[in-house]
Amino acid sequence: MLAQRLRAARKAQGLTQEDLAERVSTTKATISNYENNYSTPSNEMLMNLATVLHISIDWLLGRTDENIFYAPAAPAQRRSLDELLQEKIEDPDDYFFLDGYLDASAEEKKEIRRYWYNLKKQWKEHKVKESRPPSLFEITEDLKKRD
């Protein structure tokens, strides 16, 4: 829960992992580890993250679903966490992927992330630039062909 909400809150604020790391005095790798569920922030770091992202620790930890922002209203170009999550739910590919990912075991999640990182690495090495990212259906069909 924390990993997904941390990533969503960071993106809603328009921050990169590097930006957030700088604001909470840590490294991009540490933020990445939190967002990928490889490590858990200390209590002090939770307070720093919540302060910088203008959210409650309870929401970040999944103790409440009420999305509380403690800062003045965000500029119009920033989207709220609710808008980001709704966008993912309304896209069938994203919803199917996220639903399956959230229901996966820890080992399955690790394998999904490993596959995704390798795929992104291959795209970068081959300088693949698509006008749009492949859909989950296309990725699934490609995987079936490889098996």
Short mmCIF file of C-alpha atoms in Angstrom, two decimals:
data_model
loop_
_atom_site.label_atom_id
_atom_site.label_comp_id
_atom_site.label_asym_id
_atom_site.label_seq_id
_atom_site.Cartn_x
_atom_site.Cartn_y
_atom_site.Cartn_z
CA MET A 1 0.00 0.00 0.00
CA LEU A 2 2.74 2.45 1.01
CA ALA A 3 4.69 1.88 -2.21
CA GLN A 4 1.72 2.60 -4.48
CA ARG A 5 0.54 5.60 -2.51
CA LEU A 6 4.02 7.09 -2.25
CA ARG A 7 4.46 6.85 -6.02
CA ALA A 8 0.98 8.29 -6.67
CA ALA A 9 1.53 11.18 -4.23
CA ARG A 10 4.94 11.99 -5.74
CA LYS A 11 3.52 12.02 -9.26
CA ALA A 12 0.53 14.10 -8.19
CA GLN A 13 2.97 16.73 -6.93
CA GLY A 14 4.79 16.61 -10.27
CA LEU A 15 8.02 15.40 -8.68
CA THR A 16 10.57 12.92 -9.99
CA GLN A 17 12.15 10.41 -7.63
CA GLU A 18 15.26 12.58 -7.73
CA ASP A 19 13.28 15.70 -6.81
CA LEU A 20 11.63 13.97 -3.87
CA ALA A 21 14.93 12.47 -2.71
CA GLU A 22 16.52 15.91 -2.67
CA ARG A 23 13.65 17.39 -0.67
CA VAL A 24 13.82 14.68 2.01
CA SER A 25 17.64 14.48 2.04
CA THR A 26 18.09 10.99 0.68
CA THR A 27 18.96 9.35 -2.65
CA LYS A 28 16.91 8.55 -5.71
CA ALA A 29 17.72 4.86 -5.11
CA THR A 30 16.17 5.02 -1.64
CA ILE A 31 12.95 6.54 -3.02
CA SER A 32 12.93 3.88 -5.74
CA ASN A 33 13.32 1.16 -3.11
CA TYR A 34 10.36 2.55 -1.17
CA GLU A 35 8.20 2.77 -4.30
CA ASN A 36 9.10 -0.76 -5.37
CA ASN A 37 8.49 -2.19 -1.91
CA TYR A 38 12.13 -3.24 -1.44
CA SER A 39 12.49 -1.26 1.76
CA THR A 40 10.35 0.67 4.22
CA PRO A 41 11.02 4.22 5.38
CA SER A 42 11.82 4.94 9.02
CA ASN A 43 9.30 6.84 11.11
CA GLU A 44 11.33 10.03 10.65
CA MET A 45 11.43 9.51 6.89
CA LEU A 46 7.65 8.86 6.84
CA MET A 47 7.13 12.22 8.52
CA ASN A 48 9.45 13.93 6.01
CA LEU A 49 7.73 12.29 3.03
CA ALA A 50 4.27 13.17 4.31
CA THR A 51 5.31 16.78 4.94
CA VAL A 52 6.94 17.25 1.53
CA LEU A 53 4.06 15.54 -0.31
CA HIS A 54 1.39 17.32 1.78
CA ILE A 55 -0.37 14.11 2.78
CA SER A 56 -1.13 12.37 6.04
CA ILE A 57 0.95 9.45 7.26
CA ASP A 58 -2.28 7.53 7.86
CA TRP A 59 -3.21 7.84 4.18
CA LEU A 60 0.33 6.94 3.09
CA LEU A 61 0.26 3.79 5.23
CA GLY A 62 -3.22 2.82 4.10
CA ARG A 63 -4.84 3.35 7.48
CA THR A 64 -7.41 5.61 5.84
CA ASP A 65 -8.67 6.08 2.32
CA GLU A 66 -9.39 9.74 2.93
CA ASN A 67 -6.90 11.66 0.84
CA ILE A 68 -5.86 14.59 3.02
CA PHE A 69 -3.67 17.36 1.65
CA TYR A 70 -2.18 19.77 4.16
CA ALA A 71 -0.93 22.33 1.67
CA PRO A 72 -2.73 25.10 -0.13
CA ALA A 73 -4.53 24.01 -3.27
CA ALA A 74 -2.17 22.68 -5.92
CA PRO A 75 -1.73 24.63 -9.14
CA ALA A 76 -4.18 23.80 -11.92
CA GLN A 77 -1.58 21.81 -13.91
CA ARG A 78 -1.20 19.31 -11.07
CA ARG A 79 -3.66 16.47 -10.81
CA SER A 80 -4.94 15.16 -7.52
CA LEU A 81 -4.22 11.61 -6.41
CA ASP A 82 -7.89 10.78 -6.87
CA GLU A 83 -7.72 11.96 -10.49
CA LEU A 84 -4.59 9.90 -11.15
CA LEU A 85 -6.08 6.78 -9.61
CA GLN A 86 -9.39 7.28 -11.43
CA GLU A 87 -7.51 7.64 -14.72
CA LYS A 88 -5.82 4.27 -14.12
CA ILE A 89 -9.10 2.61 -13.16
CA GLU A 90 -10.88 3.91 -16.27
CA ASP A 91 -8.21 2.58 -18.65
CA PRO A 92 -8.98 -1.14 -19.17
CA ASP A 93 -5.33 -2.05 -19.76
CA ASP A 94 -4.12 -0.18 -16.68
CA TYR A 95 -6.94 -1.52 -14.54
CA PHE A 96 -6.32 -5.11 -15.65
CA PHE A 97 -2.61 -4.76 -15.00
CA LEU A 98 -2.92 -3.00 -11.65
CA ASP A 99 -5.64 -5.35 -10.44
CA GLY A 100 -3.52 -8.38 -11.30
CA TYR A 101 -0.38 -6.84 -9.85
CA LEU A 102 -2.01 -5.92 -6.55
CA ASP A 103 -3.37 -9.47 -6.18
CA ALA A 104 -0.01 -11.08 -7.00
CA SER A 105 2.21 -12.69 -4.39
CA ALA A 106 5.43 -10.95 -3.37
CA GLU A 107 7.44 -13.30 -5.60
CA GLU A 108 5.11 -12.71 -8.56
CA LYS A 109 5.38 -8.94 -8.07
CA LYS A 110 9.16 -9.23 -8.01
CA GLU A 111 9.10 -11.21 -11.26
CA ILE A 112 6.73 -8.68 -12.91
CA ARG A 113 9.04 -5.82 -11.92
CA ARG A 114 12.11 -7.74 -13.14
CA TYR A 115 10.43 -8.38 -16.49
CA TRP A 116 9.36 -4.74 -16.80
CA TYR A 117 12.86 -3.41 -16.03
CA ASN A 118 14.38 -5.79 -18.58
CA LEU A 119 11.82 -4.77 -21.19
CA LYS A 120 12.52 -1.08 -20.60
CA LYS A 121 16.26 -1.77 -20.82
CA GLN A 122 15.81 -3.56 -24.15
CA TRP A 123 13.74 -0.67 -25.51
CA LYS A 124 16.42 1.78 -24.45
CA GLU A 125 19.24 -0.34 -25.94
CA HIS A 126 17.40 -0.70 -29.22
CA LYS A 127 16.22 2.91 -29.10
CA VAL A 128 12.63 1.82 -29.52
CA LYS A 129 10.36 4.82 -29.53
CA GLU A 130 6.70 4.19 -30.01
CA SER A 131 4.13 6.88 -30.47
CA ARG A 132 2.24 5.19 -27.66
CA PRO A 133 3.20 2.54 -25.13
CA PRO A 134 2.10 -0.99 -25.97
CA SER A 135 -1.15 -2.05 -24.37
CA LEU A 136 -1.29 -4.80 -21.80
CA PHE A 137 -3.01 -6.95 -24.42
CA GLU A 138 -0.09 -6.43 -26.83
CA ILE A 139 2.44 -7.24 -24.14
CA THR A 140 0.52 -10.37 -23.16
CA GLU A 141 0.29 -11.52 -26.78
CA ASP A 142 4.01 -10.93 -27.22
CA LEU A 143 4.75 -13.00 -24.10
CA LYS A 144 2.55 -15.84 -25.40
CA LYS A 145 4.54 -15.88 -28.66
CA ARG A 146 7.81 -16.16 -26.74
CA ASP A 147 6.59 -19.13 -24.69
#
